[in-house]
PDB file of C-alpha atoms in Angstrom:
ATOM      1  CA  MET A1442     -11.715   5.500  -8.942  1.00 98.00           C
ATOM      2  CA  ARG A1443      -8.429   4.869 -10.713  1.00 98.00           C
ATOM      3  CA  LEU A1444      -5.495   2.789  -9.405  1.00 98.00           C
ATOM      4  CA  THR A1445      -1.931   3.325 -10.650  1.00 98.00           C
ATOM      5  CA  VAL A1446       0.667   0.831  -9.454  1.00 98.00           C
ATOM      6  CA  LEU A1447       3.869   2.713  -8.722  1.00 98.00           C
ATOM      7  CA  GLY A1448       5.583  -0.248  -7.022  1.00 98.00           C
ATOM      8  CA  CYS A1449       4.607  -3.797  -6.187  1.00 98.00           C
ATOM      9  CA  ALA A1450       7.767  -5.744  -5.252  1.00 96.00           C
ATOM     10  CA  GLY A1451       7.677  -7.500  -1.898  1.00 94.00           C
ATOM     11  CA  SER A1452      10.264  -6.952   0.804  1.00 92.00           C
ATOM     12  CA  PHE A1453      12.869  -5.245  -1.419  1.00 93.00           C
ATOM     13  CA  PRO A1454      12.913  -3.587  -4.874  1.00 94.00           C
ATOM     14  CA  GLY A1455      13.280  -5.856  -7.850  1.00 91.00           C
ATOM     15  CA  PRO A1456      14.808  -5.236 -11.277  1.00 91.00           C
ATOM     16  CA  GLU A1457      11.418  -4.290 -12.729  1.00 91.00           C
ATOM     17  CA  SER A1458       9.632  -2.640  -9.802  1.00 96.00           C
ATOM     18  CA  PRO A1459      10.126  -0.648  -6.618  1.00 97.00           C
ATOM     19  CA  CYS A1460       8.426  -1.715  -3.415  1.00 98.00           C
ATOM     20  CA  SER A1461       4.762  -1.152  -2.591  1.00 98.00           C
ATOM     21  CA  ALA A1462       3.175   2.165  -3.616  1.00 98.00           C
ATOM     22  CA  TYR A1463      -0.311   2.601  -5.063  1.00 98.00           C
ATOM     23  CA  LEU A1464      -1.892   5.816  -6.218  1.00 98.00           C
ATOM     24  CA  MET A1465      -5.700   6.043  -5.962  1.00 98.00           C
ATOM     25  CA  GLU A1466      -7.462   8.900  -7.773  1.00 98.00           C
ATOM     26  CA  ALA A1467     -11.056  10.183  -7.668  1.00 98.00           C
ATOM     27  CA  ASP A1468     -12.519  13.585  -8.462  1.00 98.00           C
ATOM     28  CA  GLY A1469      -9.053  14.976  -9.099  1.00 97.00           C
ATOM     29  CA  PHE A1470      -7.837  13.949  -5.626  1.00 98.00           C
ATOM     30  CA  ARG A1471      -4.747  11.676  -5.395  1.00 98.00           C
ATOM     31  CA  LEU A1472      -4.180   9.451  -2.386  1.00 98.00           C
ATOM     32  CA  LEU A1473      -0.862   7.609  -2.226  1.00 98.00           C
ATOM     33  CA  VAL A1474      -1.269   4.326  -0.353  1.00 99.00           C
ATOM     34  CA  ASP A1475       2.185   3.200   0.858  1.00 98.00           C
ATOM     35  CA  PHE A1476       5.474   4.712  -0.293  1.00 98.00           C
ATOM     36  CA  GLY A1477       7.951   1.856  -0.384  1.00 98.00           C
ATOM     37  CA  ALA A1478      11.625   1.871  -1.221  1.00 97.00           C
ATOM     38  CA  GLY A1479      12.300   3.081  -4.788  1.00 97.00           C
ATOM     39  CA  SER A1480       8.778   4.268  -5.514  1.00 98.00           C
ATOM     40  CA  LEU A1481       9.727   7.975  -5.464  1.00 98.00           C
ATOM     41  CA  SER A1482      11.264   7.274  -8.885  1.00 97.00           C
ATOM     42  CA  THR A1483       8.062   5.867 -10.393  1.00 98.00           C
ATOM     43  CA  LEU A1484       5.963   8.580  -8.740  1.00 98.00           C
ATOM     44  CA  GLN A1485       7.863  11.043 -10.943  1.00 97.00           C
ATOM     45  CA  ARG A1486       7.676   8.812 -14.019  1.00 96.00           C
ATOM     46  CA  TYR A1487       3.937   8.091 -14.019  1.00 95.00           C
ATOM     47  CA  VAL A1488       2.153  10.960 -12.220  1.00 95.00           C
ATOM     48  CA  GLY A1489       4.565  13.683 -11.080  1.00 96.00           C
ATOM     49  CA  LEU A1490       6.704  14.575  -8.093  1.00 96.00           C
ATOM     50  CA  HIS A1491       4.024  16.591  -6.297  1.00 96.00           C
ATOM     51  CA  ALA A1492       1.035  14.486  -7.310  1.00 96.00           C
ATOM     52  CA  PRO A1493      -0.125  13.208  -3.893  1.00 98.00           C
ATOM     53  CA  ASP A1494      -2.750  15.219  -1.972  1.00 98.00           C
ATOM     54  CA  ALA A1495      -2.419  12.827   0.968  1.00 98.00           C
ATOM     55  CA  ILE A1496      -0.507   9.692   1.957  1.00 99.00           C
ATOM     56  CA  LEU A1497      -1.651   6.608   3.843  1.00 99.00           C
ATOM     57  CA  LEU A1498       1.007   4.234   5.190  1.00 98.00           C
ATOM     58  CA  THR A1499      -0.365   0.805   6.045  1.00 98.00           C
ATOM     59  CA  HIS A1500       2.600   0.002   8.266  1.00 98.00           C
ATOM     60  CA  LEU A1501       6.154   1.066   8.985  1.00 98.00           C
ATOM     61  CA  HIS A1502       8.269  -1.634   7.363  1.00 98.00           C
ATOM     62  CA  CYS A1503      10.741  -0.094   4.941  1.00 97.00           C
ATOM     63  CA  ASP A1504       9.237  -1.734   1.839  1.00 97.00           C
ATOM     64  CA  HIS A1505       6.060   0.217   2.525  1.00 98.00           C
ATOM     65  CA  MET A1506       7.247   3.579   3.830  1.00 98.00           C
ATOM     66  CA  PHE A1507      10.930   4.347   3.199  1.00 97.00           C
ATOM     67  CA  ASP A1508      10.510   6.796   0.354  1.00 98.00           C
ATOM     68  CA  ALA A1509       8.349   8.938   2.601  1.00 98.00           C
ATOM     69  CA  VAL A1510      11.701   9.649   4.261  1.00 97.00           C
ATOM     70  CA  ASN A1511      13.315  10.722   0.978  1.00 97.00           C
ATOM     71  CA  TYR A1512      10.235  12.775   0.198  1.00 98.00           C
ATOM     72  CA  VAL A1513      11.146  15.116   3.078  1.00 97.00           C
ATOM     73  CA  VAL A1514      13.834  16.633   0.892  1.00 96.00           C
ATOM     74  CA  VAL A1515      11.369  17.121  -1.983  1.00 96.00           C
ATOM     75  CA  ARG A1516       8.976  19.171   0.119  1.00 96.00           C
ATOM     76  CA  ARG A1517      11.294  20.867   2.606  1.00 95.00           C
ATOM     77  CA  TYR A1518      14.099  22.019   0.265  1.00 95.00           C
ATOM     78  CA  ALA A1519      12.422  22.554  -3.121  1.00 94.00           C
ATOM     79  CA  PRO A1520      13.483  25.789  -4.850  1.00 94.00           C
ATOM     80  CA  ASP A1521       9.873  26.936  -4.750  1.00 92.00           C
ATOM     81  CA  GLY A1522       9.329  25.498  -1.251  1.00 83.00           C
ATOM     82  CA  PRO A1523       9.016  24.697   1.470  1.00 95.00           C
ATOM     83  CA  TYR A1524       5.694  23.089   0.711  1.00 97.00           C
ATOM     84  CA  PRO A1525       2.883  23.040   3.344  1.00 97.00           C
ATOM     85  CA  PRO A1526       2.547  19.909   5.482  1.00 98.00           C
ATOM     86  CA  LEU A1527       1.043  17.007   3.586  1.00 98.00           C
ATOM     87  CA  PRO A1528      -1.631  14.938   5.362  1.00 98.00           C
ATOM     88  CA  MET A1529      -0.260  11.572   6.339  1.00 98.00           C
ATOM     89  CA  TYR A1530      -2.414   8.764   7.804  1.00 98.00           C
ATOM     90  CA  ALA A1531      -0.180   6.155   9.443  1.00 98.00           C
ATOM     91  CA  PRO A1532       0.375   3.995  12.508  1.00 98.00           C
ATOM     92  CA  SER A1533       1.024   5.918  15.682  1.00 94.00           C
ATOM     93  CA  GLY A1534       4.833   5.554  15.567  1.00 94.00           C
ATOM     94  CA  ALA A1535       5.198   7.209  12.154  1.00 97.00           C
ATOM     95  CA  PRO A1536       6.466  10.671  13.268  1.00 96.00           C
ATOM     96  CA  ASP A1537       9.353   9.178  15.242  1.00 94.00           C
ATOM     97  CA  ARG A1538      10.067   6.428  12.715  1.00 95.00           C
ATOM     98  CA  LEU A1539      10.352   8.847   9.786  1.00 96.00           C
ATOM     99  CA  ALA A1540      12.350  11.397  11.771  1.00 95.00           C
ATOM    100  CA  SER A1541      14.788   8.739  12.980  1.00 93.00           C
ATOM    101  CA  ALA A1542      15.269   7.361   9.472  1.00 94.00           C
ATOM    102  CA  TYR A1543      15.871  10.809   8.052  1.00 94.00           C
ATOM    103  CA  GLY A1544      18.429  11.638  10.750  1.00 89.00           C
ATOM    104  CA  GLN A1545      18.026  12.608  14.370  1.00 67.00           C
ATOM    105  CA  GLU A1546      20.147  15.698  13.948  1.00 70.00           C
ATOM    106  CA  GLU A1547      17.428  17.067  11.630  1.00 67.00           C
ATOM    107  CA  GLY A1548      14.738  16.814  14.321  1.00 78.00           C
ATOM    108  CA  THR A1549      11.058  16.407  13.527  1.00 92.00           C
ATOM    109  CA  VAL A1550       9.475  15.929  10.089  1.00 96.00           C
ATOM    110  CA  GLU A1551       6.222  17.508  11.189  1.00 95.00           C
ATOM    111  CA  ASP A1552       6.943  20.541   9.009  1.00 95.00           C
ATOM    112  CA  VAL A1553       6.614  18.176   6.041  1.00 97.00           C
ATOM    113  CA  TYR A1554       3.738  15.923   7.184  1.00 98.00           C
ATOM    114  CA  GLN A1555       0.579  16.506   9.163  1.00 98.00           C
ATOM    115  CA  PHE A1556       0.165  13.191  10.934  1.00 98.00           C
ATOM    116  CA  TYR A1557      -3.090  11.414  11.695  1.00 98.00           C
ATOM    117  CA  SER A1558      -2.816   8.159  13.644  1.00 98.00           C
ATOM    118  CA  LEU A1559      -4.702   5.218  12.195  1.00 98.00           C
ATOM    119  CA  GLN A1560      -7.030   3.065  14.214  1.00 98.00           C
ATOM    120  CA  PRO A1561      -9.751   0.638  13.117  1.00 98.00           C
ATOM    121  CA  GLY A1562     -12.757   2.530  11.788  1.00 98.00           C
ATOM    122  CA  THR A1563     -14.135   4.633   8.918  1.00 98.00           C
ATOM    123  CA  PHE A1564     -13.251   8.227   8.029  1.00 98.00           C
ATOM    124  CA  PRO A1565     -12.960  10.505   4.985  1.00 98.00           C
ATOM    125  CA  ILE A1566      -9.843  11.339   3.011  1.00 98.00           C
ATOM    126  CA  GLY A1567     -10.714  13.759   0.223  1.00 98.00           C
ATOM    127  CA  PRO A1568     -13.565  12.181  -1.763  1.00 98.00           C
ATOM    128  CA  PHE A1569     -12.870   8.663  -0.420  1.00 99.00           C
ATOM    129  CA  THR A1570     -14.702   6.921   2.382  1.00 98.00           C
ATOM    130  CA  VAL A1571     -11.845   5.011   4.030  1.00 99.00           C
ATOM    131  CA  THR A1572     -12.175   2.015   6.328  1.00 99.00           C
ATOM    132  CA  VAL A1573      -9.093   0.447   7.942  1.00 99.00           C
ATOM    133  CA  ASP A1574      -8.635  -2.547  10.207  1.00 98.00           C
ATOM    134  CA  ARG A1575      -5.729  -4.337  11.825  1.00 98.00           C
ATOM    135  CA  MET A1576      -4.136  -7.141   9.800  1.00 98.00           C
ATOM    136  CA  ASN A1577      -2.306 -10.298  10.901  1.00 98.00           C
ATOM    137  CA  HIS A1578       1.271  -9.014  10.680  1.00 98.00           C
ATOM    138  CA  PRO A1579       4.027  -8.652  13.316  1.00 97.00           C
ATOM    139  CA  VAL A1580       3.844  -4.836  13.452  1.00 98.00           C
ATOM    140  CA  GLU A1581       0.818  -2.512  13.578  1.00 98.00           C
ATOM    141  CA  THR A1582      -0.573  -2.925  10.067  1.00 98.00           C
ATOM    142  CA  TYR A1583      -3.826  -1.812   8.488  1.00 98.00           C
ATOM    143  CA  GLY A1584      -5.724  -3.168   5.510  1.00 98.00           C
ATOM    144  CA  VAL A1585      -7.578  -0.498   3.554  1.00 99.00           C
ATOM    145  CA  ARG A1586     -11.034  -0.250   1.987  1.00 99.00           C
ATOM    146  CA  LEU A1587     -11.844   2.747  -0.219  1.00 99.00           C
ATOM    147  CA  GLU A1588     -15.381   3.572  -1.365  1.00 98.00           C
ATOM    148  CA  HIS A1589     -16.400   6.256  -3.868  1.00 98.00           C
ATOM    149  CA  GLY A1590     -19.238   6.614  -6.329  1.00 98.00           C
ATOM    150  CA  GLY A1591     -20.730   3.253  -5.453  1.00 98.00           C
ATOM    151  CA  ARG A1592     -17.472   1.387  -6.150  1.00 98.00           C
ATOM    152  CA  VAL A1593     -15.219  -0.415  -3.667  1.00 98.00           C
ATOM    153  CA  PHE A1594     -11.449  -1.014  -3.676  1.00 99.00           C
ATOM    154  CA  CYS A1595      -9.680  -3.089  -1.043  1.00 99.00           C
ATOM    155  CA  TYR A1596      -5.949  -3.413  -0.339  1.00 99.00           C
ATOM    156  CA  SER A1597      -4.693  -6.124   1.977  1.00 98.00           C
ATOM    157  CA  ALA A1598      -1.418  -4.474   2.938  1.00 98.00           C
ATOM    158  CA  ASP A1599       0.766  -7.194   4.485  1.00 98.00           C
ATOM    159  CA  THR A1600      -1.084  -9.944   6.295  1.00 98.00           C
ATOM    160  CA  ALA A1601      -1.555 -13.628   6.968  1.00 98.00           C
ATOM    161  CA  PRO A1602      -5.136 -14.950   6.788  1.00 98.00           C
ATOM    162  CA  CYS A1603      -7.532 -13.212   9.149  1.00 98.00           C
ATOM    163  CA  GLU A1604     -11.232 -12.362   9.503  1.00 98.00           C
ATOM    164  CA  ALA A1605     -10.558  -8.601   9.346  1.00 98.00           C
ATOM    165  CA  LEU A1606      -9.280  -8.955   5.803  1.00 98.00           C
ATOM    166  CA  LEU A1607     -12.456 -10.721   4.703  1.00 98.00           C
ATOM    167  CA  ARG A1608     -14.577  -7.952   6.245  1.00 98.00           C
ATOM    168  CA  LEU A1609     -12.635  -5.224   4.459  1.00 98.00           C
ATOM    169  CA  ALA A1610     -12.738  -7.038   1.114  1.00 98.00           C
ATOM    170  CA  GLN A1611     -16.412  -7.991   1.249  1.00 98.00           C
ATOM    171  CA  ASP A1612     -18.006  -7.426  -2.163  1.00 98.00           C
ATOM    172  CA  ALA A1613     -15.092  -5.224  -3.342  1.00 98.00           C
ATOM    173  CA  ASP A1614     -15.015  -4.506  -7.040  1.00 98.00           C
ATOM    174  CA  VAL A1615     -11.206  -4.714  -7.049  1.00 98.00           C
ATOM    175  CA  PHE A1616      -9.152  -6.531  -4.405  1.00 99.00           C
ATOM    176  CA  LEU A1617      -5.419  -5.793  -4.415  1.00 99.00           C
ATOM    177  CA  CYS A1618      -3.993  -8.601  -2.305  1.00 98.00           C
ATOM    178  CA  GLU A1619      -0.516  -9.555  -1.271  1.00 98.00           C
ATOM    179  CA  ALA A1620       0.747 -13.047  -2.170  1.00 97.00           C
ATOM    180  CA  SER A1621       4.299 -13.114  -0.905  1.00 95.00           C
ATOM    181  CA  TYR A1622       4.726 -16.752   0.007  1.00 95.00           C
ATOM    182  CA  LEU A1623       4.919 -19.794  -2.243  1.00 93.00           C
ATOM    183  CA  ASP A1624       2.371 -22.525  -1.692  1.00 93.00           C
ATOM    184  CA  GLY A1625       3.751 -25.878  -0.629  1.00 90.00           C
ATOM    185  CA  MET A1626       6.589 -24.384   1.404  1.00 91.00           C
ATOM    186  CA  ASP A1627       7.107 -24.352   5.186  1.00 92.00           C
ATOM    187  CA  ASN A1628       6.276 -20.692   5.519  1.00 93.00           C
ATOM    188  CA  PRO A1629       6.525 -18.820   8.842  1.00 94.00           C
ATOM    189  CA  PRO A1630       3.068 -18.190  10.393  1.00 94.00           C
ATOM    190  CA  ASP A1631       1.327 -14.839  10.821  1.00 96.00           C
ATOM    191  CA  LEU A1632       3.332 -12.881   8.240  1.00 96.00           C
ATOM    192  CA  HIS A1633       2.063 -13.169   4.639  1.00 97.00           C
ATOM    193  CA  LEU A1634      -0.350 -14.894   2.269  1.00 98.00           C
ATOM    194  CA  THR A1635       0.322 -17.451  -0.407  1.00 96.00           C
ATOM    195  CA  GLY A1636      -1.319 -17.262  -3.818  1.00 97.00           C
ATOM    196  CA  ARG A1637      -3.840 -19.897  -2.776  1.00 98.00           C
ATOM    197  CA  GLU A1638      -4.666 -18.030   0.415  1.00 98.00           C
ATOM    198  CA  ALA A1639      -5.134 -14.811  -1.545  1.00 98.00           C
ATOM    199  CA  GLY A1640      -7.495 -16.655  -3.919  1.00 98.00           C
ATOM    200  CA  GLU A1641      -9.419 -18.156  -1.023  1.00 98.00           C
ATOM    201  CA  ALA A1642      -9.851 -14.746   0.574  1.00 98.00           C
ATOM    202  CA  ALA A1643     -11.099 -13.336  -2.736  1.00 98.00           C
ATOM    203  CA  THR A1644     -13.662 -16.121  -3.067  1.00 98.00           C
ATOM    204  CA  LYS A1645     -14.886 -15.895   0.561  1.00 98.00           C
ATOM    205  CA  ALA A1646     -15.260 -12.075   0.233  1.00 98.00           C
ATOM    206  CA  GLY A1647     -17.048 -12.280  -3.110  1.00 98.00           C
ATOM    207  CA  VAL A1648     -14.791  -9.749  -4.872  1.00 98.00           C
ATOM    208  CA  GLY A1649     -15.160  -8.866  -8.535  1.00 98.00           C
ATOM    209  CA  ARG A1650     -11.476  -8.866  -9.541  1.00 98.00           C
ATOM    210  CA  LEU A1651      -8.279 -10.058  -7.830  1.00 98.00           C
ATOM    211  CA  LEU A1652      -4.996  -8.261  -8.347  1.00 98.00           C
ATOM    212  CA  LEU A1653      -1.955 -10.017  -6.817  1.00 98.00           C
ATOM    213  CA  THR A1654       0.906  -7.941  -5.461  1.00 98.00           C
ATOM    214  CA  HIS A1655       3.932  -8.013  -3.121  1.00 97.00           C
ATOM    215  CA  LEU A1656       5.569 -11.018  -4.795  1.00 96.00           C
ATOM    216  CA  VAL A1657       9.224 -11.279  -3.787  1.00 91.00           C
ATOM    217  CA  PRO A1658      11.345 -10.588  -6.935  1.00 84.00           C
ATOM    218  CA  ALA A1659      14.161 -13.035  -6.314  1.00 73.00           C
ATOM    219  CA  TRP A1660      11.885 -16.009  -5.784  1.00 73.00           C
ATOM    220  CA  GLY A1661      10.698 -16.228  -9.380  1.00 67.00           C
ATOM    221  CA  SER A1662       7.243 -17.032  -8.109  1.00 76.00           C
ATOM    222  CA  GLU A1663       4.870 -15.318 -10.520  1.00 90.00           C
ATOM    223  CA  SER A1664       3.570 -18.273 -12.538  1.00 89.00           C
ATOM    224  CA  HIS A1665       3.375 -20.518  -9.454  1.00 91.00           C
ATOM    225  CA  THR A1666       1.539 -17.818  -7.458  1.00 95.00           C
ATOM    226  CA  LEU A1667      -0.882 -17.044 -10.261  1.00 95.00           C
ATOM    227  CA  GLU A1668      -1.693 -20.737 -10.773  1.00 95.00           C
ATOM    228  CA  SER A1669      -2.207 -21.260  -7.050  1.00 96.00           C
ATOM    229  CA  ALA A1670      -4.505 -18.263  -6.743  1.00 97.00           C
ATOM    230  CA  ALA A1671      -6.522 -19.245  -9.803  1.00 97.00           C
ATOM    231  CA  GLY A1672      -7.126 -22.654  -8.254  1.00 98.00           C
ATOM    232  CA  ALA A1673      -9.010 -20.982  -5.406  1.00 98.00           C
ATOM    233  CA  TYR A1674     -10.670 -18.059  -7.192  1.00 98.00           C
ATOM    234  CA  ALA A1675     -12.668 -18.305 -10.418  1.00 98.00           C
ATOM    235  CA  GLY A1676     -12.929 -14.602 -11.267  1.00 98.00           C
ATOM    236  CA  PRO A1677     -10.587 -12.286 -13.212  1.00 98.00           C
ATOM    237  CA  ILE A1678      -7.067 -12.391 -11.786  1.00 98.00           C
ATOM    238  CA  GLU A1679      -3.605 -11.028 -12.624  1.00 97.00           C
ATOM    239  CA  VAL A1680      -0.268 -10.144 -11.112  1.00 97.00           C
ATOM    240  CA  VAL A1681       0.242  -6.384 -11.118  1.00 97.00           C
ATOM    241  CA  ARG A1682       3.291  -4.570 -12.515  1.00 96.00           C
ATOM    242  CA  ALA A1683       4.766  -1.116 -11.907  1.00 97.00           C
ATOM    243  CA  GLY A1684       3.102   1.378 -14.227  1.00 97.00           C
ATOM    244  CA  ALA A1685      -0.094  -0.603 -14.620  1.00 98.00           C
ATOM    245  CA  GLY A1686      -3.403   1.280 -14.256  1.00 98.00           C
ATOM    246  CA  TYR A1687      -6.873  -0.021 -13.408  1.00 98.00           C
ATOM    247  CA  ASP A1688     -10.319   1.492 -13.284  1.00 98.00           C
ATOM    248  CA  VAL A1689     -12.257   0.485 -10.216  1.00 98.00           C
TER     249      VAL A1689
END
């Protein structure tokens, strides 16, 4: 499996990165996991406008799904289009959420996307064996585990600490984990992880490599977050950047 980071900024785009969007590739199949604000730009830069074979949205906050709205134009109105509906795996409210954001006067977006509602469990997408489970976040949110060729990738999506995250990440070769909050602050509960909490989850799950993501650009938190995570996890660790690629 191959991971390409198209966007990794938390909550809103930063000067160096769009919001969350991660392309996973195996056997020539490309699964786009999240499609946050600004990431349509880097999709074109790093892999191509029509690269995705399927999309999985972990939840429906704008920093994880808004460019799926802009992508309607790409597929519906292309000079060589319209393109056939693209499989989209997402929380149950996705069809209405995307249609509303695009504009009610335009009606449905089901000519652009073939929707599959997520629920906890395991299912195939292309060559991947996918397992999702509910995370500890205010809206319906799913962490993701991908398995292929004996290798395991896990993505936390947005979450505060929870047992479901540890189950998904168990023995993962690569763990892409959010670390939005700064340690030592009075952070709101049940929203996000700190760097230390991400490191603790990685240690408890026994992962091989920890990649930190979803840091909020304006908080200038990278060195603090990395240090906090490294204090709780002894394995390889880094903060991801847009355009970075990793073999799983």
